[in-house]
Short mmCIF file of C-alpha atoms and ligand atoms in Angstrom, two decimals:
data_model
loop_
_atom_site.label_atom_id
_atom_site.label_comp_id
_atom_site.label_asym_id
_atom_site.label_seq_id
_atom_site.Cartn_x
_atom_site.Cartn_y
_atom_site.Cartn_z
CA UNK A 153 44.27 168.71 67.99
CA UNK A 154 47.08 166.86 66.04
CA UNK A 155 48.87 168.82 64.05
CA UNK A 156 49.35 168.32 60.35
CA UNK A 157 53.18 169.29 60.69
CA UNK A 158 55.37 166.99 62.86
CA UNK A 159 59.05 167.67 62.11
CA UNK A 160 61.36 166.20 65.67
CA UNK A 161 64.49 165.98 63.66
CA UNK A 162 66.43 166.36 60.57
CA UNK A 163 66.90 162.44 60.34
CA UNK A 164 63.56 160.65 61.35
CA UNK A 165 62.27 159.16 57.89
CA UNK A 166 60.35 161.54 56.11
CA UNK A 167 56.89 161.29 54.96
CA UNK A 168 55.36 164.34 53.58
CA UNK A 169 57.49 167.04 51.87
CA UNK A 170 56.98 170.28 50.17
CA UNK A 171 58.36 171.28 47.08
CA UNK A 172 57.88 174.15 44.52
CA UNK A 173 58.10 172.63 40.33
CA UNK A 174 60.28 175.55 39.08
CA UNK A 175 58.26 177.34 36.49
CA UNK A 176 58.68 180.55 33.80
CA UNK A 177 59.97 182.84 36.78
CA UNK A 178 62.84 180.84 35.94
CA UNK A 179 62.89 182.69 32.27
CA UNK A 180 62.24 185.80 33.62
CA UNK A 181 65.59 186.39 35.32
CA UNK A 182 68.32 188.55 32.97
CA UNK A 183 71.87 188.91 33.70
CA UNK A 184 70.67 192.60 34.77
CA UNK A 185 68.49 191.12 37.67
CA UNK A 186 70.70 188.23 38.24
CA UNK A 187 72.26 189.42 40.75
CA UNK A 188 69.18 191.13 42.81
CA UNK A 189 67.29 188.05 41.88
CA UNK A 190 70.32 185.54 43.88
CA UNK A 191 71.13 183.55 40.79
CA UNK A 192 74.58 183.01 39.64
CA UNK A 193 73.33 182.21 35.96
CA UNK A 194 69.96 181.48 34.15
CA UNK A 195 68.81 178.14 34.82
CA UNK A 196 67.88 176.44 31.09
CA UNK A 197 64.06 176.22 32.30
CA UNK A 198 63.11 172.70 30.43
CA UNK A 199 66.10 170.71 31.93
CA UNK A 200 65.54 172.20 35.44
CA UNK A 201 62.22 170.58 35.39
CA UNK A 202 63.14 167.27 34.48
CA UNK A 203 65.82 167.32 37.01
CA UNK A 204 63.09 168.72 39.42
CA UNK A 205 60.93 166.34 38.52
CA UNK A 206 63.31 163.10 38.86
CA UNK A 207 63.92 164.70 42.06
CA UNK A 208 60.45 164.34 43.27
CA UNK A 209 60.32 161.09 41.93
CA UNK A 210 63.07 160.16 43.94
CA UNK A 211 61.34 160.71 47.05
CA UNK A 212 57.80 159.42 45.79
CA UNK A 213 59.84 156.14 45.47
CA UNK A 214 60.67 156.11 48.72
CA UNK A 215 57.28 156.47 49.89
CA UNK A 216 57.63 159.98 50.79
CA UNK A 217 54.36 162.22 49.74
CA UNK A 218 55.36 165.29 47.69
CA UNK A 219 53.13 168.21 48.12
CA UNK A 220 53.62 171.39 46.02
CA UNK A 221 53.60 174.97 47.59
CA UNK A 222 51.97 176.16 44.06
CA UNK A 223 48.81 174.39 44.80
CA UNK A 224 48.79 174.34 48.52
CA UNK A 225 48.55 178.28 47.85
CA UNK A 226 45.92 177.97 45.04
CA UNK A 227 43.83 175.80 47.45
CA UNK A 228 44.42 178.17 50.09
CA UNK A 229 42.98 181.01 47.93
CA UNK A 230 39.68 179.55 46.77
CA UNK A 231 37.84 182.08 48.93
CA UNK A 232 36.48 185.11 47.14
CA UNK A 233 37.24 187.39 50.32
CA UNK A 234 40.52 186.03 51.11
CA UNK A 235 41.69 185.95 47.90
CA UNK A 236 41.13 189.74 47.57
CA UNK A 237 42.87 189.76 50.74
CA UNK A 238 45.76 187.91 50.01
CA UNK A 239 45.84 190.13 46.18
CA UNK A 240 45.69 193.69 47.95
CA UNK A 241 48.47 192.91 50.03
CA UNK A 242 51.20 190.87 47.94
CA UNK A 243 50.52 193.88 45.18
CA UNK A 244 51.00 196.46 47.95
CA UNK A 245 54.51 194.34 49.08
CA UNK A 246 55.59 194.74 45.49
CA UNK A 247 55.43 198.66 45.69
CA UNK A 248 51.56 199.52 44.73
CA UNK A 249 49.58 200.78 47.58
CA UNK A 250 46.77 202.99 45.24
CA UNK A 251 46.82 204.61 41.95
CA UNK A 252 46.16 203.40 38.34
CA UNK A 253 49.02 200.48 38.29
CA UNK A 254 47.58 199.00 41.23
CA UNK A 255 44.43 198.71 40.33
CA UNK A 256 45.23 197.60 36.75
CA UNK A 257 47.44 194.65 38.55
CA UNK A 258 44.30 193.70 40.58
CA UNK A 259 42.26 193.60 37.84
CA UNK A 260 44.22 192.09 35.79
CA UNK A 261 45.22 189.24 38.35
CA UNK A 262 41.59 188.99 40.01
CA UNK A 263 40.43 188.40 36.80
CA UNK A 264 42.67 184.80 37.10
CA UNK A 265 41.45 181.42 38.56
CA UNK A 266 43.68 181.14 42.11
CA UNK A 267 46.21 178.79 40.52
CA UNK A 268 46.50 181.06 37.40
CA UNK A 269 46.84 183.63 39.79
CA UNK A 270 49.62 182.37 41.80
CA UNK A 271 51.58 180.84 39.02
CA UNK A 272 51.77 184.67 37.63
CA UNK A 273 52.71 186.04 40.84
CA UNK A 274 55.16 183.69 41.23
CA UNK A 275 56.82 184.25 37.33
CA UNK A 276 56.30 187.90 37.73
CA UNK A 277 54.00 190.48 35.57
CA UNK A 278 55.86 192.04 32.99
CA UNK A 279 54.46 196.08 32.11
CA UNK A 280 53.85 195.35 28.84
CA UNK A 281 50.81 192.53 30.14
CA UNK A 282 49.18 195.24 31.26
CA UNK A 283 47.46 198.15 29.32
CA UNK A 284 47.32 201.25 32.12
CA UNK A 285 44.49 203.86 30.83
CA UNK A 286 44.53 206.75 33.26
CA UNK A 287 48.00 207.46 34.06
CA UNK A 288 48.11 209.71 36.90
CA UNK A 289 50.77 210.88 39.01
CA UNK A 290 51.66 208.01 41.07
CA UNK A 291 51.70 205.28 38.09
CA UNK A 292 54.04 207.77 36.08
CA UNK A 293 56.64 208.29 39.29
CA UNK A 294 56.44 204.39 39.26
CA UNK A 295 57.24 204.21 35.76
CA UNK A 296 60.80 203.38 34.94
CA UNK A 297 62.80 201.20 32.52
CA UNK A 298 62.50 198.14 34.39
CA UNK A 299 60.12 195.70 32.21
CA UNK A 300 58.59 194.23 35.17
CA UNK A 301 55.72 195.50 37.50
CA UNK A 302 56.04 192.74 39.94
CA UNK A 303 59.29 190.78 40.06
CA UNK A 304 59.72 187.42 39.77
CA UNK A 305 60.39 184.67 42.58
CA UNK A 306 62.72 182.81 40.83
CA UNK A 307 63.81 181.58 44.30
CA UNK A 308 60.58 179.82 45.33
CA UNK A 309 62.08 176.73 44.51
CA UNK A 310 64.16 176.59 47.86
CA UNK A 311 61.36 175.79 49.44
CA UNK A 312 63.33 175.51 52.32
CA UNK A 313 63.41 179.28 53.44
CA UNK A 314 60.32 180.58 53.52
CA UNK A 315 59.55 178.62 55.99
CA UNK A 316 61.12 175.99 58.82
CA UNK A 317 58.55 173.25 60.49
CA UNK A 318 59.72 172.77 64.06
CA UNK A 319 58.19 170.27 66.19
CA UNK A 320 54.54 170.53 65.81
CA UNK A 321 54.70 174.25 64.22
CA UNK A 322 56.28 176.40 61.85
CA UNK A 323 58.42 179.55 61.62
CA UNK A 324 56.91 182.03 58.98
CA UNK A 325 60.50 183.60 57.78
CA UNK A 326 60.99 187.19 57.72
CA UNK A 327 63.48 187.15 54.77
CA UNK A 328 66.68 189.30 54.40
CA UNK A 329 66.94 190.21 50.46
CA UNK A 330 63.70 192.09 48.77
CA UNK A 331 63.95 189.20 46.03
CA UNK A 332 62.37 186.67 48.27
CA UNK A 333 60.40 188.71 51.12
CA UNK A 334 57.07 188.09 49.18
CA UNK A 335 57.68 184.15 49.48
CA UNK A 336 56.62 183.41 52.61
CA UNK A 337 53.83 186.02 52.51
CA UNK A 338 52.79 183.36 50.20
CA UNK A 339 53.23 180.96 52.93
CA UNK A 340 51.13 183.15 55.45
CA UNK A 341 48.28 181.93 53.62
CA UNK A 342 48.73 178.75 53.15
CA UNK A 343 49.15 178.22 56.86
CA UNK A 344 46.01 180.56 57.41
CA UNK A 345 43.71 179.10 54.90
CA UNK A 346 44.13 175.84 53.36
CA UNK A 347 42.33 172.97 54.98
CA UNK A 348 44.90 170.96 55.22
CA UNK A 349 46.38 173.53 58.10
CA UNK A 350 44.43 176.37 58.86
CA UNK A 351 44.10 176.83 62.49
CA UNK A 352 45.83 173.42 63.67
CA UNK A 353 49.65 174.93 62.96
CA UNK A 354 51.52 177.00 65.62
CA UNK A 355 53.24 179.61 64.12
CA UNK A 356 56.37 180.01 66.63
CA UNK A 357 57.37 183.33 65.11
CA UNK A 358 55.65 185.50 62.02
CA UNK A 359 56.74 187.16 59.32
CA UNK A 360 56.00 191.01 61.24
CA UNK A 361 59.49 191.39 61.63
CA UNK A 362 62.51 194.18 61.18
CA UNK A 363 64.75 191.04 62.00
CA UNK A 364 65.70 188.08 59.54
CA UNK A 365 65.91 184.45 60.16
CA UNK A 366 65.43 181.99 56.74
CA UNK A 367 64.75 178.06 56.70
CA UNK A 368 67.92 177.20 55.59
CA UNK A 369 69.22 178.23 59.14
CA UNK A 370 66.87 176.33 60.93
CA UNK A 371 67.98 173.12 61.41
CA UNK A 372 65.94 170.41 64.37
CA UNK A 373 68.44 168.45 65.90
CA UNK A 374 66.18 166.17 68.12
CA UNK A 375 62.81 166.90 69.76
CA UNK A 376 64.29 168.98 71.50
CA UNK A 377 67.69 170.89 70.32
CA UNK A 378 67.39 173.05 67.60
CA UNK A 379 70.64 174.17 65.67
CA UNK A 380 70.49 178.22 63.81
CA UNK A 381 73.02 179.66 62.00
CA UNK A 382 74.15 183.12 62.58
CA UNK A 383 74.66 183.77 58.66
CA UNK A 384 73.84 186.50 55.88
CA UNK A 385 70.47 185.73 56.25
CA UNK A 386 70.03 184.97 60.10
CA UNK A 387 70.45 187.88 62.74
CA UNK A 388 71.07 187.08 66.58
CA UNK A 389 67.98 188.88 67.63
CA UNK A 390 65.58 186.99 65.78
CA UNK A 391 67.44 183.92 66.68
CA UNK A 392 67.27 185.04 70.53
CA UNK A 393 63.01 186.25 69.90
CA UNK A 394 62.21 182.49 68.38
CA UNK A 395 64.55 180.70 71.07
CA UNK A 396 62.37 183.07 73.27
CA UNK A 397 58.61 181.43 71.70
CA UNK A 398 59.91 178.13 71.25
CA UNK A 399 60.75 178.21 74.91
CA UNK A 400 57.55 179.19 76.39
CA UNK A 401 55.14 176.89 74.45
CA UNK A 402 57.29 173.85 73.15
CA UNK A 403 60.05 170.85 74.64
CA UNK A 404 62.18 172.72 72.90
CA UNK A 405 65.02 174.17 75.34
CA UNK A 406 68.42 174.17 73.46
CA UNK A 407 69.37 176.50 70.71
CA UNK A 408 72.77 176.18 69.31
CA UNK A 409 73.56 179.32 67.17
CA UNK A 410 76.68 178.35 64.85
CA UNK A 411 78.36 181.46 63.23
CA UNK A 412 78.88 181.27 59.71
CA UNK A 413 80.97 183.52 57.45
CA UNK A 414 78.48 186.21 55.75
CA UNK A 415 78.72 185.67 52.05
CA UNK A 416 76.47 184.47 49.53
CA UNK A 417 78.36 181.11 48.85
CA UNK A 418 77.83 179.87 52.47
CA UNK A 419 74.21 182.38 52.75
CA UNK A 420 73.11 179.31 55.30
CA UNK A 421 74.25 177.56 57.71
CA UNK A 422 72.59 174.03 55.56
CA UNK A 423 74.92 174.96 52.93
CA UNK A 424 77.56 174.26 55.06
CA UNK A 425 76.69 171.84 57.65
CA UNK A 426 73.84 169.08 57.59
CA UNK A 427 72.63 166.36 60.05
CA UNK A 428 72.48 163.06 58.05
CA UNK A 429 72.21 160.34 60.67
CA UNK A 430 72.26 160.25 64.59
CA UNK A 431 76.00 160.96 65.31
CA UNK A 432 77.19 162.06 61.48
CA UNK A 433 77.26 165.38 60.14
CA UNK A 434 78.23 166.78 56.79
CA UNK A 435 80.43 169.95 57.28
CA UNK A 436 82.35 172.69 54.82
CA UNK A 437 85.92 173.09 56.38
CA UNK A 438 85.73 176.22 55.69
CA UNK A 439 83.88 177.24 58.56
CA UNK A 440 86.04 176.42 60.88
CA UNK A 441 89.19 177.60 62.19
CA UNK A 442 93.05 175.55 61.83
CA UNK A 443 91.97 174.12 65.37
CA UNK A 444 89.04 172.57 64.01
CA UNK A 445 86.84 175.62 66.37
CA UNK A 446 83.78 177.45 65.38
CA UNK A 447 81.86 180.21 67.53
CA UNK A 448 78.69 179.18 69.20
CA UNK A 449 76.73 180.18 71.50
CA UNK A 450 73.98 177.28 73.61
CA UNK A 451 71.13 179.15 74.32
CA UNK A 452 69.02 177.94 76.89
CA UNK A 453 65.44 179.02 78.95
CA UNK A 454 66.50 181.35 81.96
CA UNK A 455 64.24 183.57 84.30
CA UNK A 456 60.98 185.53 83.65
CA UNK A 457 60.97 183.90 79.68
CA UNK A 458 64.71 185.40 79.56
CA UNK A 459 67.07 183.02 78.27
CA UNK A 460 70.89 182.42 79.56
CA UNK A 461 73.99 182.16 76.77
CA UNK A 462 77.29 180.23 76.84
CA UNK A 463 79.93 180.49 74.37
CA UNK A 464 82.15 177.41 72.73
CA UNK A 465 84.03 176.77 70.18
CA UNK A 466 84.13 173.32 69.95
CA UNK A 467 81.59 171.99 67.79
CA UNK A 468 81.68 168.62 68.83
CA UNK A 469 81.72 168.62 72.30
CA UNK A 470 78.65 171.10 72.25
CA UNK A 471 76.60 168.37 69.45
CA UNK A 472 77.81 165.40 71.83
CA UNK A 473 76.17 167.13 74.87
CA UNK A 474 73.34 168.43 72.82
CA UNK A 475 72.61 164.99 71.41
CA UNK A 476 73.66 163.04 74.42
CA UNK A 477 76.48 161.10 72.28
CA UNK A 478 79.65 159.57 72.89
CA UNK A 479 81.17 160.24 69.15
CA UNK A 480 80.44 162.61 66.90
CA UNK A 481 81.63 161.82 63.18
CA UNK A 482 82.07 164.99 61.46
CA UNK A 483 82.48 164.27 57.01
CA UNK A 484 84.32 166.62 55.25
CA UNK A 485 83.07 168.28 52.17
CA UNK A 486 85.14 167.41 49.34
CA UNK A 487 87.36 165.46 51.58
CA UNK A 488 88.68 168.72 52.67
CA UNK A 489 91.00 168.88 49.56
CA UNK A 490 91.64 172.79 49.48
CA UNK A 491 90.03 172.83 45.70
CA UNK A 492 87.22 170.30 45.74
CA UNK A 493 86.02 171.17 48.86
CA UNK A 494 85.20 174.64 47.75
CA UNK A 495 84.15 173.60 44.42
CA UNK A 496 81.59 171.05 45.74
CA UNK A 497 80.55 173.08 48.53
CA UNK A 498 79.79 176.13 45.77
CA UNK A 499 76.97 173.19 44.09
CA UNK A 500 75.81 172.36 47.45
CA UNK A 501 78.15 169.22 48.28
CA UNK A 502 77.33 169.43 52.03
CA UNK A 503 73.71 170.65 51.48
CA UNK A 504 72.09 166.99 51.59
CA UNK A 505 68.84 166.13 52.38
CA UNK A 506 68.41 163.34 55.02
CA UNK A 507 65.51 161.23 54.48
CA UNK A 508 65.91 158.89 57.03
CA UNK A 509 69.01 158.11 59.53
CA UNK A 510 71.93 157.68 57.26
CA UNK A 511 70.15 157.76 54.27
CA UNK A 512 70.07 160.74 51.91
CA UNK A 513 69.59 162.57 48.56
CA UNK A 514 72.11 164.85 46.98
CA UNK A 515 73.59 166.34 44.03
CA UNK A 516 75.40 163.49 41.61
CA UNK A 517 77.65 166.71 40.72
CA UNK A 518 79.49 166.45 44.03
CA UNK A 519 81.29 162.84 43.19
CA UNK A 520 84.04 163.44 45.91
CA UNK A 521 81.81 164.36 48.69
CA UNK A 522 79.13 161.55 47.47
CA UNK A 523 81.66 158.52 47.97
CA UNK A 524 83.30 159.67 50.92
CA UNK A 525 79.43 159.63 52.12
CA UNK A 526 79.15 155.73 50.83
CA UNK A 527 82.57 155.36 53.04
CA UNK A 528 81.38 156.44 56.01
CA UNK A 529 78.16 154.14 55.27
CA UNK A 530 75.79 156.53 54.09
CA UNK A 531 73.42 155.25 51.95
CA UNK A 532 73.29 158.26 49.08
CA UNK A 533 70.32 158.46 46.53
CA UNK A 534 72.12 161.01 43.54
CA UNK A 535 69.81 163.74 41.70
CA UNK A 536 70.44 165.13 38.56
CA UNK A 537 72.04 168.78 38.94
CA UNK A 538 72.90 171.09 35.99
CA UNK A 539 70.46 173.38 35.68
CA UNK A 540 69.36 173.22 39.52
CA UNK A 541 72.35 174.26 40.99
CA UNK A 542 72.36 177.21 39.13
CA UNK A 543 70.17 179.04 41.58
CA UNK A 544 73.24 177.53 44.37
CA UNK A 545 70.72 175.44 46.55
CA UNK A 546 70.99 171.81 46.83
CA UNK A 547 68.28 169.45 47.80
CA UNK A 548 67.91 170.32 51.41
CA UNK A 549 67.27 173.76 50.12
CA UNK A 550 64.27 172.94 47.96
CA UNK A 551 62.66 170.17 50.02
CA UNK A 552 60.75 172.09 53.24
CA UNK A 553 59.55 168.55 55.64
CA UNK A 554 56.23 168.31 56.55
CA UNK A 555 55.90 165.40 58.57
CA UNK A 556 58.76 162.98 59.45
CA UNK A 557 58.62 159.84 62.11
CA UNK A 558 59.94 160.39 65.51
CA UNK A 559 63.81 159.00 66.22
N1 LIG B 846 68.57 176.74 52.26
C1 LIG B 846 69.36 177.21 51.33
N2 LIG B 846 70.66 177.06 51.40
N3 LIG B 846 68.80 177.87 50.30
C2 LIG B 846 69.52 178.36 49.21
C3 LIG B 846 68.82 179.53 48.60
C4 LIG B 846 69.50 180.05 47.35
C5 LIG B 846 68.87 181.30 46.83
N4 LIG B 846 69.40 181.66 45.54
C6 LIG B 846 69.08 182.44 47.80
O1 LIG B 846 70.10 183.08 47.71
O2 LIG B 846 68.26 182.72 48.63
#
C-alpha cells in the first residue's frame, strides 16, 4: 500500500499541498470574539482572498498541486450515513447533544449539499438562520446573547495545525483553544472517508486526547528526526505519547522537543524557528538566551516502547548531530535588530515555508528578514500580506504538505 501522504522533511521539494481559501468565517469575527476567536484584528475578507489566492498561485507555478481542505471534506462527506455521522457529532462538539436547537441545526444543515454544508460549518450559523419552534428547556438554558449557535473557524486557514503529515502518516491534532478544536474533527473525516486517503493513511496519534499538540509544532527534520515545540499549544505528554507511536511503527527515532516561551505571539514553535535548506534555519532571537542556549530535550526509543531523555541547551550542536552536519547556519529574524526582529517576527518573518532546499515563500511584509534570506543565498518567492497576517500566521502556517520528494 503506498501511501497518499509522503512528507520526509521540511525541505524536499514539495508537490502536493493543502490549503483552506479563507471564506465569510472571516466576516463573522467581532472585536467581542476577537480575542476567543485568536485574531488580532478583522481580516478585510475580499483582499485576504486575493492575497490567498496569489499565494496559491505561487505554488501552482512552481508545479506544486494545491488541494483545498473545503472540498477534500465535501468529498469526504458524499455518503448519506457518514454524513449524518460526521453532522451529529461536530453539532454535539459545538454544545448540542439533544433538544430543539440541535435538531433545528441538523435540519437545517442536512438539508445542505456536503460542500454547502461544510462551507456553513466552517463560517459559523448565526441564531437568527434558524427559526426554533418548540422551545423547551434545554434550547432556552442554551439561549444567551451571543448571535451565534455554532462559532465560526475563522482559523481554518492555518491549515497547518489541524493536522502534521509525518513520514508516510499523519497526526490528527488535539487542539488547545475551543476556537479551533472542531478543525481537525473536520480532518478526522477527511482522512476516514475521502478516496483519496481513506484507509491507506496511518494516523500516528488521534484527536481522543486530554493532551494538546498542534501542526505548527511539528516540524520533520529528515526521515528520520522530528523537531516539536514545547509551546502554548504543545504539552510534553503528548509530545512524549506521539514520540511513543512514531517509535513503534515508523524510522522515526529522534524527537527534539525545543521549549518555547508560552504566549500567543510565539503560540508555535514554526513561528519562531523554520528549516529552509539542509544546514540553514530561520530563528526568532528571542528564544534564546544571551549565550545563544535554548532548553531541549532529544528524545529517543528506550526499553519495553519506553523512551530515554537528554537535556541540552545548545541548539546547534543537538541539529548538527541530529542532521549529521558539520555547520549549522542559524538566520536571524530581523537581523536580530532589537525592534525589527520583534516586529517581523509578530507578521511571521521567521514563519517561511520551504518548498524545496533553500528555496522558499514568505511574507513581502518582512523586507529585513527577506534580504538577509537572499544574503545567505536563499532563493525567496514574496506573498502579498495585509490582510493575511492579520490572523498572525505566515505561510508555513496555512500550507499543511502532502507529499514532498525525498532529500
Ligand atoms: N502554525 C502556526 N504558527 N499557526 C498560526 C495559527 C494562528 C491562529 N490565529 C492561532 O492562534 O491558532
Amino acid at each position: 500500500m503506498t501511501s497518499p501522504i509522503h512528507v520526509t522533511s521540511e525541505i524536499g521539494k514539495l508537490k502536493t499541498v493543502m490549503l483552506h481559501r479563507p471564506g465569510r468565517e472571516i466576516e463573522n469575527i467581532t472585536p467581542d470574539s476577537m480575542e476567543r476567536l485568536l485574531f488580532d484584528d478583522i481580516p478585510y475578507l475580499p483582499i485576504a482572498q486575493e492575497e490567498h489566492d496569489y499565494f496559491a498561485q505561487t505554488l501552482r507555478d512552481q508545479d506544486i498541486e494545491v488541494i483545498y481542505f473545503e472540498k477534500l471534506a465535501a468529498e469526504a462527506l458524499a455518503d448519506d450515513a457518514v454524513r449524518q455521522e460526521f453532522l451529529t457529532r461536530m453539532v454535539a462538539e459545538s454544545g448540542y447533544v439533544a433538544g430543539a436547537t440541535h435538531d433545528a441545526l441538523i435540519a437545517y444543515l442536512s438539508a445542505m449539499t456536503p460542500q454547502e454544508m461544510v462551507d456553513k460549518i466552517i463560517e459559523g450559523v448565526r441564531a437568527e438562520e434558524i427559526d426554533i419552534k418548540h422551545a423547551d428547556l434545554q434550547s432556552v438554558s442554551e439561549n444567551t446573547d451571543w448571535p451565534f449557535l455554532m462559532d465560526p473557524m475563522p482559523n481554518a486557514y492555518f491549515t497547518r495545525d489541524p493536522q502534521a503529515s509525518i513520514g508516510e502518516g499523519i497526526s490528527i491534532n488535539r487542539m488547545t483553544f475551543a476556537a479551533r478544536q472542531r478543525e481537525s474533527l473536520i480532518t478526522e473525516y477527511i482522512i476516514k472517508h475521502n478516496p483519496r486517503f481513506a484507509g491507506k493513511v496511518k494516523v500516528w496519534r488521534d484527536r481522543n486526547h486530554d493532551t494538546h499538540i498542534e501542526g505548527g509544532d511539528e516540524l520533520v527534520l529528515s526521515d528520520h528526526v522530528l523537531a516539536i515545540g514545547i509551546s502554548e499549544r504543545t504539552t510534553a505528554d503528548a509530545i512524549e505519547d506521539i514520540a511513543k507511536n512514531l517509535f513503534a511503527d515508523s524510522d522515526y527515532d529522534t524527537v527534539i522537543a525545543i521549549s518555547i516561551p508560552h504566549n500567543h505571539a510565539m503560540m508555535h514553535l514554526d513561528t519562531v524557528f523554520t528549516m529552509i535548506n539542509y544546514d540553514q534555519f530561520t530563528v526568532h532571537p528571542a528564544i534564546m538566551d544571551d549565550n545563544g542556549q535554548i532548553d531541549t530535550w532529544v528524545l529517543h526509543p528506550g526499553k519495553d516502547g519506553e523512551i530515554t531523555m537528554e537535556h541540552h541547551t545548545d541548539i546547534k550542536e543537538v541539529l548538527k548531530k541530529a542532521l549529521n552536519k558539520s555547520e549549522i547556519d542559524l538566520i536571524p529574524t530581523g537581523n536580530g535588530d532589537p525592534i525589527v526582529a520583534p516586529r517581523e517576527q509578530w507578521n511571521d518573518g521567521s514563519n517561511t515555508l520551504t518548498i524545496a532546499p533553500g528555496v522558499v515563500v514568505t511574507y513581502n511584509r518582512n523586507y529585513v528578514s527577506n534580504d538577509l534570506l537572499r544574503e545567505h543565498g536563499i532563493l525567496v518567492h514574496e506573498v502579498r500580506s495585509s490582510e493575511l497576517s492579520r490572523g498572525r500566521g505566515g505561510p508555513r502556517c496555512m500550507s499543511c504538505p502532502i507529499v514532498r520528494e525525498d532529500l
